[in-house]
Coordinates of C-alpha atoms and ligand atoms in Angstrom, one line a residue:
X1 CA 25.5 -15.0 -11.6
X2 CA 23.5 -13.5 -8.7
X3 CA 21.9 -15.5 -6.1
X4 CA 18.7 -13.4 -6.3
X5 CA 17.4 -10.5 -8.5
X6 CA 14.4 -8.5 -7.1
X7 CA 12.5 -6.3 -9.5
X8 CA 10.9 -3.3 -7.9
X9 CA 12.0 -1.4 -4.7
X10 CA 8.4 -0.5 -3.5
X11 CA 6.5 -2.0 -0.4
X12 CA 7.6 -5.7 -1.0
X13 CA 10.8 -5.8 -2.9
X14 CA 13.1 -4.5 -0.2
X15 CA 11.7 -6.9 2.4
X16 CA 12.8 -9.9 0.4
X17 CA 16.1 -8.1 -0.4
X18 CA 16.9 -7.3 3.2
X19 CA 15.9 -10.7 4.6
X20 CA 17.9 -12.7 2.0
X21 CA 21.0 -10.3 2.3
X22 CA 20.9 -10.6 6.1
X23 CA 21.5 -14.4 5.6
X24 CA 24.4 -13.7 3.2
X25 CA 22.9 -14.2 -0.2
X26 CA 24.0 -11.9 -3.1
X27 CA 21.0 -9.7 -4.1
X28 CA 20.6 -7.2 -6.8
X29 CA 17.6 -5.0 -6.2
X30 CA 16.3 -3.2 -9.5
X31 CA 14.0 -0.1 -9.3
X32 CA 12.6 1.7 -12.4
X33 CA 12.3 5.0 -10.7
X34 CA 14.6 7.3 -8.8
X35 CA 16.2 7.2 -5.3
X36 CA 15.4 10.5 -3.4
X37 CA 18.6 10.6 -1.4
X38 CA 18.6 14.2 0.0
X39 CA 15.1 14.7 1.3
X40 CA 15.8 18.2 2.8
X41 CA 16.8 19.5 -0.6
X42 CA 14.6 17.3 -3.0
X43 CA 11.3 17.3 -1.3
X44 CA 9.0 20.2 -0.4
X45 CA 5.5 20.5 1.3
X46 CA 4.1 22.1 -1.9
X47 CA 1.3 19.8 -3.1
X48 CA 1.6 20.2 -6.8
X49 CA 5.4 19.8 -6.6
X50 CA 4.8 16.4 -4.8
X51 CA 1.7 15.1 -6.2
X52 CA 1.2 16.3 -9.8
X53 CA 0.9 12.9 -11.5
X54 CA 2.8 14.2 -14.6
X55 CA 5.7 16.1 -13.2
X56 CA 5.6 15.6 -9.3
X57 CA 8.6 14.2 -7.4
X58 CA 6.0 11.5 -6.2
X59 CA 4.8 10.1 -9.5
X60 CA 5.0 7.0 -11.7
X61 CA 7.7 7.7 -14.1
X62 CA 11.4 7.7 -14.8
X63 CA 14.1 9.4 -12.6
X64 CA 14.4 12.4 -14.7
X65 CA 11.4 14.7 -14.0
X66 CA 11.8 16.4 -17.3
X67 CA 10.8 13.2 -19.0
X68 CA 7.1 12.3 -19.2
X69 CA 5.5 10.1 -16.7
X70 CA 4.6 6.6 -17.7
X71 CA 1.0 6.3 -18.8
X72 CA -1.3 3.3 -18.2
X73 CA -4.8 2.5 -19.7
X74 CA -7.3 2.7 -16.9
X75 CA -11.2 2.9 -17.0
X76 CA -12.8 6.2 -17.4
X77 CA -13.2 8.5 -14.3
X78 CA -10.6 6.5 -12.3
X79 CA -7.1 7.2 -10.9
X80 CA -4.4 4.6 -10.5
X81 CA -2.3 5.7 -7.6
X82 CA 1.1 4.0 -7.9
X83 CA 4.5 5.5 -7.5
X84 CA 7.9 4.6 -9.0
X85 CA 11.2 5.2 -7.0
X86 CA 12.7 3.7 -4.0
X87 CA 10.0 3.1 -1.5
X88 CA 7.4 2.9 -4.3
X89 CA 3.9 3.5 -3.3
X90 CA 4.8 3.4 0.3
X91 CA 6.4 6.9 -0.1
X92 CA 2.7 8.0 -0.2
X93 CA 1.4 5.8 2.4
X94 CA -0.1 6.7 5.9
X95 CA 1.9 3.8 7.5
X96 CA -1.2 2.2 8.9
X97 CA -0.3 -1.4 9.8
X98 CA -3.3 -3.3 10.9
X99 CA -3.3 -7.1 10.7
X100 CA -5.9 -8.8 8.5
X101 CA -8.8 -10.3 10.2
X102 CA -8.3 -14.0 10.9
X103 CA -11.4 -14.9 9.0
X104 CA -9.7 -14.3 5.7
X105 CA -7.2 -17.2 6.3
X106 CA -7.6 -20.9 5.9
X107 CA -8.9 -22.9 8.8
X108 CA -10.9 -20.1 10.4
X109 CA -13.7 -21.4 12.6
X110 CA -15.3 -18.4 14.1
X111 CA -19.1 -18.1 14.0
X112 CA -18.8 -15.5 11.1
X113 CA -16.6 -17.8 9.0
X114 CA -19.0 -17.5 6.1
X115 CA -18.9 -13.7 5.9
X116 CA -15.5 -13.5 4.2
X117 CA -14.4 -14.2 0.6
X118 CA -14.5 -18.0 1.4
X119 CA -13.5 -19.0 -2.0
X120 CA -10.2 -17.3 -1.9
X121 CA -8.6 -17.5 1.6
X122 CA -4.9 -17.4 2.5
X123 CA -3.7 -20.9 1.9
X124 CA -2.5 -21.3 5.6
X125 CA -3.8 -20.3 8.9
X126 CA -3.7 -17.1 10.8
X127 CA -1.9 -18.9 13.6
X128 CA 0.9 -19.9 11.3
X129 CA 1.2 -16.4 9.9
X130 CA 1.4 -14.5 13.4
X131 CA 5.2 -14.9 13.9
X132 CA 5.8 -13.2 10.4
X133 CA 3.5 -10.4 11.4
X134 CA 5.5 -10.0 14.7
X135 CA 8.7 -10.0 12.9
X136 CA 7.8 -7.0 10.5
X137 CA 6.0 -5.3 13.4
X138 CA 9.4 -5.4 15.3
X139 CA 11.5 -4.5 12.3
X140 CA 9.7 -1.4 11.1
X141 CA 8.7 -0.9 14.0
X142 CA 4.9 -0.7 14.3
X143 CA 3.6 1.3 17.4
X144 CA 0.4 2.6 18.6
X145 CA -0.2 5.9 16.7
X146 CA 0.3 9.4 18.0
X147 CA -3.1 11.1 18.0
X148 CA -4.7 14.6 17.9
X149 CA -8.1 16.3 17.7
X150 CA -9.4 14.6 14.6
X151 CA -9.0 11.2 16.4
X152 CA -10.8 12.6 19.5
X153 CA -13.7 13.4 17.2
X154 CA -13.6 9.9 15.7
X155 CA -13.5 8.2 19.1
X156 CA -16.5 10.4 20.4
X157 CA -18.6 9.1 17.4
X158 CA -17.7 5.5 18.0
X159 CA -18.3 5.8 21.8
X160 CA -21.7 7.4 21.3
X161 CA -22.6 4.5 19.2
X162 CA -21.6 2.0 21.9
X163 CA -18.8 0.4 19.9
X164 CA -16.2 -1.3 22.2
X165 CA -12.5 -0.2 22.1
X166 CA -10.0 -2.9 20.7
X167 CA -6.6 -3.1 22.3
X168 CA -4.9 -6.3 21.0
X169 CA -3.6 -6.8 17.5
X170 CA -6.1 -9.6 16.5
X171 CA -9.4 -8.4 15.6
X172 CA -12.4 -10.5 15.6
X173 CA -15.4 -8.1 16.6
X174 CA -16.8 -4.8 15.6
X175 CA -14.8 -2.3 17.5
X176 CA -12.8 0.9 17.2
X177 CA -9.2 1.7 18.1
X178 CA -6.1 3.8 17.6
X179 CA -4.3 2.7 14.4
X180 CA -1.2 0.7 14.9
X181 CA 1.1 2.4 12.4
X182 CA 4.8 2.5 11.2
X183 CA 5.5 6.0 12.2
X184 CA 8.0 6.7 15.1
X185 CA 6.3 8.4 18.1
X186 CA 7.2 12.2 18.6
X187 CA 10.0 12.8 20.8
X188 CA 11.9 15.9 22.2
X189 CA 10.3 19.1 20.7
X190 CA 8.4 17.2 17.9
X191 CA 4.7 18.2 18.0
X192 CA 5.3 20.9 20.6
X193 CA 6.6 23.8 18.8
X194 CA 5.5 25.7 15.6
X195 CA 6.5 24.6 12.1
X196 CA 8.6 27.6 11.3
X197 CA 11.1 26.6 13.8
X198 CA 12.6 23.9 11.5
X199 CA 16.2 24.7 11.8
X200 CA 16.4 24.6 15.6
X201 CA 14.1 22.7 17.7
X202 CA 12.2 20.8 15.0
X203 CA 15.6 19.4 13.5
X204 CA 17.1 16.0 14.6
X205 CA 18.1 15.3 17.2
X206 CA 16.3 18.1 19.2
X207 CA 13.2 16.4 17.7
X208 CA 12.7 12.8 17.0
X209 CA 9.8 10.9 15.3
X210 CA 6.8 12.4 13.9
X211 CA 6.5 16.2 14.1
X212 CA 2.7 15.9 13.3
X213 CA 3.3 18.2 10.3
X214 CA 0.2 16.7 8.5
X215 CA 2.0 15.8 4.9
X216 CA 2.3 12.0 5.2
X217 CA 0.7 11.7 1.9
X218 CA 3.4 13.7 0.1
X219 CA 6.2 12.0 1.6
X220 CA 7.8 12.1 5.0
X221 CA 11.1 14.1 5.5
X222 CA 10.9 14.8 9.1
X223 CA 12.4 15.6 11.4
X224 CA 14.7 17.7 9.1
X225 CA 18.5 16.6 9.2
X226 CA 17.5 13.1 10.6
X227 CA 19.6 10.2 9.3
X228 CA 17.5 8.3 6.8
X229 CA 16.6 5.4 9.1
X230 CA 15.4 7.9 11.8
X231 CA 12.7 9.6 9.5
X232 CA 9.4 9.3 11.1
X233 CA 7.3 7.5 8.5
X234 CA 8.7 3.9 7.9
X235 CA 8.1 3.7 4.1
X236 CA 10.6 1.2 2.8
X237 CA 13.0 3.9 1.7
X238 CA 13.4 4.8 5.3
X239 CA 13.4 1.3 6.8
X240 CA 13.9 -1.8 4.8
X241 CA 16.0 -0.2 2.0
X242 CA 18.6 1.3 4.5
X243 CA 18.8 -2.1 6.3
X244 CA 19.3 -3.9 2.9
X245 CA 22.0 -1.6 2.0
X246 CA 23.9 -2.1 5.3
X247 CA 23.1 -5.7 5.9
X248 CA 26.9 -6.4 6.3
X249 CA 27.0 -4.0 9.2
X250 CA 24.3 -5.3 11.3
X251 CA 23.9 -9.0 10.3
X252 CA 26.7 -11.5 11.2
X253 CA 27.5 -13.0 7.8
X254 CA 25.2 -10.5 6.0
X255 CA 26.0 -9.0 2.6
X256 CA 24.9 -5.6 1.4
X257 CA 22.4 -5.4 -1.3
X258 CA 23.2 -3.8 -4.7
X259 CA 20.6 -1.3 -5.6
X260 CA 20.3 0.2 -9.0
X261 CA 17.7 2.8 -9.8
X262 CA 16.4 4.2 -13.0
X263 CA 16.5 0.6 -14.1
X264 CA 13.4 -0.7 -15.6
X265 CA 13.1 -4.5 -16.1
X266 CA 11.6 -5.3 -19.6
X267 CA 12.1 -9.0 -19.7
X268 CA 12.2 -12.1 -17.4
X269 CA 14.4 -14.7 -19.1
X270 CA 13.7 -18.4 -19.0
X271 CA 14.9 -21.7 -20.4
X272 CA 13.9 -25.3 -20.3
X273 CA 15.7 -27.4 -17.5
X274 CA 14.7 -30.8 -16.7
X275 CA 11.3 -30.3 -18.6
X276 CA 10.4 -27.1 -16.5
X277 CA 10.2 -23.5 -17.8
X278 CA 12.9 -22.0 -15.5
X279 CA 13.8 -18.4 -14.8
X280 CA 17.3 -17.6 -15.4
X281 CA 17.5 -13.8 -15.2
X282 CA 16.4 -10.3 -16.3
X283 CA 17.0 -7.7 -18.8
X284 CA 16.6 -3.9 -17.8
X285 CA 16.8 -0.7 -19.6
X286 CA 18.5 2.4 -18.1
X287 CA 16.2 5.4 -18.0
X288 CA 19.0 8.0 -18.5
X289 CA 20.7 6.3 -21.5
X290 CA 18.4 3.8 -23.1
X291 CA 21.2 1.1 -22.6
X292 CA 20.0 -2.5 -21.9
X293 CA 21.7 -4.8 -19.4
X294 CA 21.2 -8.4 -18.7
X295 CA 22.1 -10.5 -15.6
X296 CA 21.4 -13.9 -14.5
X297 CA 20.3 -15.2 -11.1
X298 CA 19.4 -18.4 -9.5
X299 CA 16.2 -16.9 -8.4
X300 CA 14.1 -14.0 -9.7
X301 CA 11.6 -12.2 -7.4
X302 CA 9.0 -9.9 -9.1
X303 CA 7.8 -7.1 -6.8
X304 CA 6.7 -4.4 -9.4
X305 CA 3.1 -4.1 -7.9
X306 CA -0.3 -5.4 -8.9
X307 CA -0.4 -3.6 -12.2
X308 CA 3.3 -3.9 -13.5
X309 CA 3.8 -7.6 -12.5
X310 CA 1.2 -8.9 -14.8
X311 CA 2.5 -6.5 -17.6
X312 CA 6.1 -7.9 -17.2
X313 CA 4.9 -11.4 -17.1
X314 CA 2.9 -11.1 -20.4
X315 CA 5.4 -9.1 -22.1
X316 CA 8.0 -11.7 -21.2
X317 CA 5.8 -14.4 -22.7
X318 CA 5.7 -16.4 -19.6
X319 CA 3.1 -19.2 -19.3
X320 CA -0.5 -18.4 -18.3
X321 CA -2.3 -21.8 -18.7
X322 CA -5.2 -21.0 -16.4
X323 CA -5.5 -17.5 -17.6
X324 CA -5.2 -16.1 -14.0
X325 CA -2.3 -13.7 -14.7
X326 CA -3.5 -10.4 -13.8
X327 CA -6.9 -11.5 -12.7
X328 CA -8.7 -11.2 -9.3
X329 CA -7.5 -7.6 -8.8
X330 CA -9.0 -6.2 -5.6
X331 CA -8.9 -2.5 -4.6
X332 CA -11.2 -2.2 -1.4
X333 CA -14.1 -0.6 -3.5
X334 CA -13.5 2.6 -1.6
X335 CA -16.0 5.2 -0.7
X336 CA -15.5 8.5 1.0
X337 CA -17.9 10.1 3.7
X338 CA -17.2 13.5 5.3
X339 CA -19.1 15.8 7.7
X340 CA -18.8 19.4 8.6
X341 CA -18.6 20.6 12.1
X342 CA -19.2 23.7 14.0
X343 CA -16.1 23.1 16.1
X344 CA -12.3 22.6 15.4
X345 CA -11.7 19.0 14.2
X346 CA -7.8 19.5 13.4
X347 CA -8.4 17.7 10.1
X348 CA -5.3 18.8 8.4
X349 CA -2.9 18.3 11.3
X350 CA -0.9 15.3 12.4
X351 CA -0.6 11.8 10.6
X352 CA -2.8 10.9 7.7
X353 CA -4.9 8.7 10.0
X354 CA -4.6 7.6 13.5
X355 CA -8.0 5.9 14.2
X356 CA -10.1 3.2 12.8
X357 CA -13.1 1.1 13.2
X358 CA -13.1 -2.5 12.4
X359 CA -16.1 -4.5 11.0
X360 CA -14.7 -8.1 10.5
X361 CA -16.3 -9.7 7.4
X362 CA -17.3 -6.3 6.0
X363 CA -14.0 -4.2 6.1
X364 CA -12.9 -1.1 7.9
X365 CA -13.6 2.7 8.3
X366 CA -10.7 5.0 9.1
X367 CA -10.5 8.7 9.8
X368 CA -8.4 10.7 7.1
X369 CA -6.8 14.1 7.3
X370 CA -5.1 15.4 4.0
X371 CA -3.9 18.6 2.7
X372 CA -6.2 21.0 0.9
X373 CA -5.4 20.2 -2.7
X374 CA -5.8 16.5 -2.2
X375 CA -9.1 17.1 -0.2
X376 CA -10.5 19.1 -3.3
X377 CA -9.3 16.2 -5.6
X378 CA -11.2 13.7 -3.4
X379 CA -14.4 15.7 -3.4
X380 CA -14.3 16.0 -7.3
X381 CA -14.3 12.2 -7.7
X382 CA -17.7 10.5 -7.8
X383 CA -19.4 7.9 -9.8
X384 CA -22.9 9.6 -9.1
X385 CA -22.8 12.9 -11.0
X386 CA -23.1 16.2 -9.0
X387 CA -24.7 16.2 -5.8
X388 CA -28.2 17.8 -5.7
X389 CA -27.8 19.0 -9.4
X390 CA -27.2 16.2 -11.7
X391 CA -27.9 12.6 -11.1
X392 CA -26.3 10.4 -13.9
X393 CA -28.9 7.7 -13.2
X394 CA -26.5 5.2 -11.4
X395 CA -26.1 6.4 -7.9
X396 CA -25.3 4.1 -5.1
X397 CA -27.1 0.8 -4.9
X398 CA -28.4 -0.9 -1.8
X399 CA -30.4 1.0 0.9
X400 CA -28.9 4.4 0.5
X401 CA -31.5 7.0 0.2
X402 CA -29.5 10.2 0.4
X403 CA -27.9 12.3 -2.2
X404 CA -24.3 11.3 -3.4
X405 CA -21.9 12.8 -5.9
X406 CA -19.5 15.7 -6.4
X407 CA -20.0 18.6 -4.2
X408 CA -20.5 21.9 -6.2
X409 CA -22.2 25.3 -6.1
X410 CA -23.7 26.5 -2.7
X411 CA -22.9 23.2 -1.1
X412 CA -19.2 23.6 -2.0
X413 CA -19.2 27.1 -0.8
X414 CA -20.8 25.9 2.5
X415 CA -18.0 23.2 2.9
X416 CA -15.2 25.5 2.0
X417 CA -16.6 28.3 4.3
X418 CA -16.5 25.9 7.1
X419 CA -12.8 25.3 6.3
X420 CA -10.6 22.2 6.3
X421 CA -10.1 22.2 10.1
X422 CA -13.8 22.0 10.6
X423 CA -14.3 19.1 8.3
X424 CA -13.9 15.4 9.2
X425 CA -13.3 12.7 6.6
X426 CA -13.5 8.9 6.6
X427 CA -12.3 6.3 4.0
X428 CA -14.4 3.3 3.4
X429 CA -12.3 0.1 2.9
X430 CA -14.5 -2.8 1.6
X431 CA -13.6 -6.4 2.1
X432 CA -14.1 -6.9 -1.7
X433 CA -14.2 -10.2 -3.5
X434 CA -11.7 -11.6 -5.7
X435 CA -13.4 -11.6 -9.2
X436 CA -11.9 -12.8 -12.5
X437 CA -13.2 -9.9 -14.4
X438 CA -11.3 -7.3 -12.5
X439 CA -7.8 -7.5 -14.0
X440 CA -4.6 -6.1 -15.7
X441 CA -4.0 -7.2 -19.2
X442 CA -1.9 -5.6 -22.0
X443 CA -3.2 -2.5 -23.8
X444 CA -3.7 -1.9 -27.5
X445 CA -2.5 1.5 -27.0
X446 CA 0.9 2.3 -28.3
X447 CA 3.7 0.7 -26.4
X448 CA 6.3 2.8 -24.3
X449 CA 10.0 2.3 -24.2
X450 CA 9.5 -0.9 -22.1
X451 CA 7.0 -2.6 -24.3
X452 CA 3.2 -3.0 -24.2
X453 CA 1.7 -0.9 -21.5
X454 CA -0.7 -2.2 -18.8
X455 CA -4.5 -2.0 -19.2
X456 CA -6.5 -1.9 -15.9
X457 CA -10.1 -3.2 -16.2
X458 CA -12.1 -2.5 -13.0
X459 CA -15.7 -3.2 -13.0
X460 CA -16.7 -0.5 -10.7
X461 CA -20.5 -0.7 -11.3
X462 CA -20.6 -4.5 -11.5
X463 CA -19.2 -5.9 -8.2
X464 CA -20.2 -9.1 -6.5
X465 CA -23.2 -8.8 -4.4
X466 CA -21.1 -9.3 -1.2
X467 CA -18.7 -6.5 -2.2
X468 CA -21.6 -4.1 -2.8
X469 CA -23.3 -5.0 0.4
X470 CA -20.3 -4.6 2.3
X471 CA -19.6 -1.2 1.0
X472 CA -23.1 0.0 1.6
X473 CA -22.8 -1.4 5.2
X474 CA -19.7 0.5 5.9
X475 CA -21.0 3.8 4.5
X476 CA -24.0 3.6 6.8
X477 CA -21.6 3.0 9.8
X478 CA -19.4 5.8 8.8
X479 CA -22.5 8.2 8.5
X480 CA -23.5 7.0 11.9
X481 CA -20.0 7.7 13.4
X482 CA -20.1 11.2 12.0
X483 CA -23.6 12.1 13.2
X484 CA -22.8 10.6 16.6
X485 CA -19.6 12.7 16.7
X486 CA -21.7 15.8 16.2
X487 CA -21.4 16.6 12.4
X488 CA -23.8 19.4 11.3
X489 CA -23.9 17.9 7.8
X490 CA -22.8 14.7 6.4
X491 CA -21.8 13.9 2.7
X492 CA -21.2 10.8 0.8
X493 CA -19.3 10.8 -2.3
X494 CA -20.0 7.3 -4.0
X495 CA -16.3 7.5 -5.0
X496 CA -15.2 6.7 -8.6
X497 CA -12.2 4.2 -8.4
X498 CA -9.4 5.9 -6.7
X499 CA -7.2 2.9 -6.9
X500 CA -4.5 2.8 -4.3
X501 CA -5.1 -0.4 -2.1
X502 CA -4.4 -3.0 -4.7
X503 CA -4.1 -6.6 -4.0
X504 CA -4.2 -10.1 -5.4
X505 CA -3.6 -9.7 -9.3
X506 CA -1.0 -12.7 -9.2
X507 CA -2.6 -14.2 -6.3
X508 CA -1.4 -17.2 -4.3
X509 CA -3.9 -19.8 -3.5
X510 CA -4.9 -23.4 -2.8
X511 CA -6.2 -24.3 -6.2
X512 CA -4.3 -24.5 -9.5
X513 CA -7.3 -23.4 -11.2
X514 CA -7.6 -19.8 -9.9
X515 CA -4.1 -18.8 -8.7
X516 CA -0.7 -18.0 -10.1
X517 CA 1.4 -18.8 -7.1
X518 CA 1.5 -21.8 -4.7
X519 CA 1.3 -21.5 -0.9
X520 CA 5.1 -20.6 -0.8
X521 CA 4.8 -17.6 -3.2
X522 CA 6.5 -19.6 -6.1
X523 CA 5.1 -19.2 -9.6
X524 CA 3.2 -22.5 -10.4
X525 CA 4.4 -22.5 -14.0
X526 CA 8.0 -21.1 -13.9
X527 CA 10.6 -22.6 -11.7
X528 CA 12.8 -20.2 -9.7
X529 CA 10.4 -17.3 -10.1
X530 CA 8.7 -15.9 -6.9
X531 CA 6.4 -12.9 -6.3
X532 CA 6.6 -10.8 -3.2
X533 CA 4.3 -7.7 -3.1
X534 CA 0.7 -6.8 -3.0
X535 CA -0.2 -8.9 -6.1
X536 CA 0.9 -12.1 -4.3
X537 CA -1.8 -11.6 -1.7
X538 CA -4.6 -14.2 -2.0
X539 CA -7.4 -11.8 -1.3
X540 CA -8.2 -8.4 -0.2
X541 CA -6.9 -9.0 3.2
X542 CA -10.5 -8.5 4.7
X543 CA -10.5 -4.8 3.9
X544 CA -7.4 -4.0 6.2
X545 CA -4.7 -1.8 4.9
X546 CA -2.7 -4.4 3.1
X547 CA 1.0 -3.4 3.4
X548 CA 1.8 -5.1 6.7
X549 CA 0.2 -8.4 5.7
X550 CA 2.1 -8.1 2.3
X551 CA 5.4 -7.4 4.2
X552 CA 4.8 -10.3 6.4
X553 CA 4.0 -12.6 3.5
X554 CA 7.2 -11.3 1.7
X555 CA 9.2 -12.2 4.8
X556 CA 7.6 -15.8 4.7
X557 CA 8.4 -16.0 0.9
X558 CA 12.1 -14.9 1.7
X559 CA 12.3 -17.7 4.1
X560 CA 10.8 -20.3 1.7
X561 CA 13.4 -19.1 -0.9
X562 CA 16.3 -19.4 1.5
X563 CA 15.4 -22.9 2.7
X564 CA 14.2 -24.5 -0.4
X565 CA 16.6 -22.9 -2.9
X566 CA 19.8 -22.2 -0.9
X567 CA 19.4 -25.0 1.7
X568 CA 19.3 -22.5 4.5
X569 CA 18.3 -23.0 8.1
X570 CA 15.2 -20.9 8.7
X571 CA 16.2 -20.3 12.4
X572 CA 19.4 -18.6 11.6
X573 CA 19.1 -15.0 12.8
X574 CA 15.5 -15.4 14.0
X575 CA 16.3 -15.1 17.7
X576 CA 17.3 -11.5 17.5
X577 CA 15.3 -9.2 15.3
X578 CA 17.1 -5.9 14.4
X579 CA 14.9 -2.8 14.3
X580 CA 15.4 -0.4 11.3
X581 CA 16.2 2.4 13.6
X582 CA 19.3 0.6 14.8
X583 CA 22.3 3.0 14.6
X584 CA 24.3 0.5 12.6
X585 CA 21.6 0.9 9.8
X586 CA 21.7 4.7 9.2
X587 CA 22.3 4.8 5.4
Ligands
LIG601 C1 -2.1 7.7 -0.7 C2 -1.9 6.3 -0.4 C3 -2.1 5.9 1.0 C4 -1.8 4.7 1.5 N1 -1.7 4.3 2.7 C5 -1.5 3.1 3.1 C6 -1.6 2.7 4.6 O1 -1.6 3.5 5.5 N2 -1.3 1.5 4.9 C7 -1.1 0.4 4.0 O2 -1.1 -0.7 4.4 N3 -1.1 0.7 2.7 C8 -1.3 2.0 2.2 N4 -1.2 2.3 0.9 C9 -0.9 1.2 0.0 C10 0.6 1.0 0.0 O3 1.2 2.0 -0.5 C11 0.8 -0.4 -1.0 O4 0.2 -1.4 -0.2 C12 2.2 -0.7 -1.2 O5 3.1 0.3 -1.6 C13 2.4 -1.9 -2.2 O6 3.6 -2.3 -2.4 P1 4.0 -3.1 -3.8 O7 5.5 -3.4 -3.6 O8 3.1 -4.1 -4.0 O9 4.0 -2.0 -4.9 P2 4.7 -0.5 -5.0 O10 4.9 0.0 -3.6 O11 3.9 0.2 -5.9 O12 6.1 -0.9 -5.6 C14 6.3 -1.4 -6.8 C15 7.8 -0.8 -7.3 O13 8.2 -1.6 -8.3 C16 8.7 -0.7 -9.4 N5 8.6 -1.4 -10.7 C17 7.4 -1.8 -11.2 N6 7.7 -2.4 -12.4 C18 9.0 -2.5 -12.4 C19 9.9 -3.0 -13.4 N7 9.4 -3.6 -14.5 N8 11.3 -2.7 -13.3 C20 11.8 -2.1 -12.2 N9 11.0 -1.6 -11.2 C21 9.6 -1.7 -11.3 C22 7.9 0.6 -9.1 O14 8.6 1.7 -9.6 C23 7.6 0.7 -7.7 O15 8.7 1.3 -7.1 C24 -1.5 3.6 0.5 C25 -1.3 4.0 -0.8 C26 -1.5 5.3 -1.2 C27 -1.4 5.7 -2.7
LIG602 S1 2.8 13.7 10.1 FE1 4.6 14.7 9.1 S2 6.4 13.8 10.4 FE2 4.5 12.7 11.0 S3 4.8 10.9 9.6 FE3 3.4 12.4 8.5 S4 4.7 13.5 7.2 FE4 6.1 12.4 8.8

């Protein structure tokens, strides 16, 4: 019998696995997708090779790319952006690691305390949480982002609007700042020589950290020839997973985690013990052979993400007495604003985003640079028909009086003629409310080899008044930033749901009536079962990019498991954080 089985090796699972293995527990980490081991051979910078949702190396599907991707039922005109494989959706992520605004935590007493989702706060204070933030920030590590021309453009817009610059990590006022991100700063020749010099000066160790190649969204494999734990972007496949696999090397008394990939968990097993439904282990299916395996554990931790955890829970027949399993799904109700400029903006260069503006109580706006195919994709997704040609009668609500929608015809020609490096794009990240209607349930579509599939219900056109008002507020600010930076023309997409910041579908909370987890991340209705990924978050983390907050929460949950289930001392190992770039890690 294992001490702990963790289901899912994405953003959250490896954090729990690493923390508990460092303390000497026997941990099995199960991941449904592949582990990309040799990035120089397996990954390219071809967008279709990477991002094709059916066949790309970054997709949601089994390890064998010749086999079909896993389908999920989603609302029409939306895209659920989740990845399988070691690193999970962090393989895609930009590494942005802002802390949530303190207003989304219990006990916040600022003057704007009623501006947040006050019905669904974190069930503890921001002050209690800060040491866990600091621990993750040290481990990844999180640093101030390397910046380029697109960030200069963003800062110019913010400065011209009179916004103050924010320098500390705790944000309580409207402001702008460089991102804090989990990307190693460029060193050596990185960022200084041309991209076709890969074999020589852009290879490790002549170059270290970010080479500013501009491909964060299709997986970071730079600098070439670097040991895995020295790859620039700290997605968990480059940070927490190598640490978990080598915990016996760098942690006194530590034990290395066993990782099994192509291992999709189909059942959480329980039995009645002392009158309580108690988790006893899991069964998984091996993708390559179809074989099923079962193992038992003292503790089971779910980290399959916001859409898959509810599915696994419901397929396993686990209790759901308050009907909150899968409910309260938040997604930052994104929108997308971009401008065309008569000057070079460097939009396709460098990290995905290295600048942001913060609007506590409302959410955030960040600059974004992405490669051309994804840019076209983003411009083709709107909830408002075709800009200037066909209004579908919906359109943005609130005070927006300009056109919105997909860009086509002469306007598209105009945009494309300007070119990607004279464009400038911003993502609107709304502090959206936890609403019971937004949820994951089981679909009536045919089951796949793992059981009934997940059905995602996001009510894009029927969000709470606060969510809608926040989104409109942030769109207006983004338009102002673009104009103040000198944009010749500004476009608003009124984005259809591009679902990639997902939170809170198995939320922790104060109240038994609207949460699945207690304040320790433990399932209320199943003993020995914990959740440690974005679905455990109590709310939309105030519109901040969620992964840092989730990883801090997963660190806290690991500590609760260690102390309450294994009689551990929470202070063991705390005095000396080991950074994931430590030479002893390296796997
Ligand atoms: C393009 C893009 C950019 C992003 N940028 C940022 C950013 O800059 N900053 C930020 O904070 N966030 C960002 N995010 C969001 C970030 O990726 C997520 O917050 C994070 O990955 C969530 O971690 P998770 O563990 O909840 O889920 P995931 O990372 O999705 O991991 C879940 C894992 O569990 C596995 N799994 C699921 N079910 C099972 C099962 N039954 N058995 C076995 N394995 C299973 C999956 O295959 C997957 O690997 C971005 C996302 C996208 C798509
Ligand atoms: S810009 Fe390139 S090297 Fe830098 S983090 Fe992104 S993918 Fe990695």
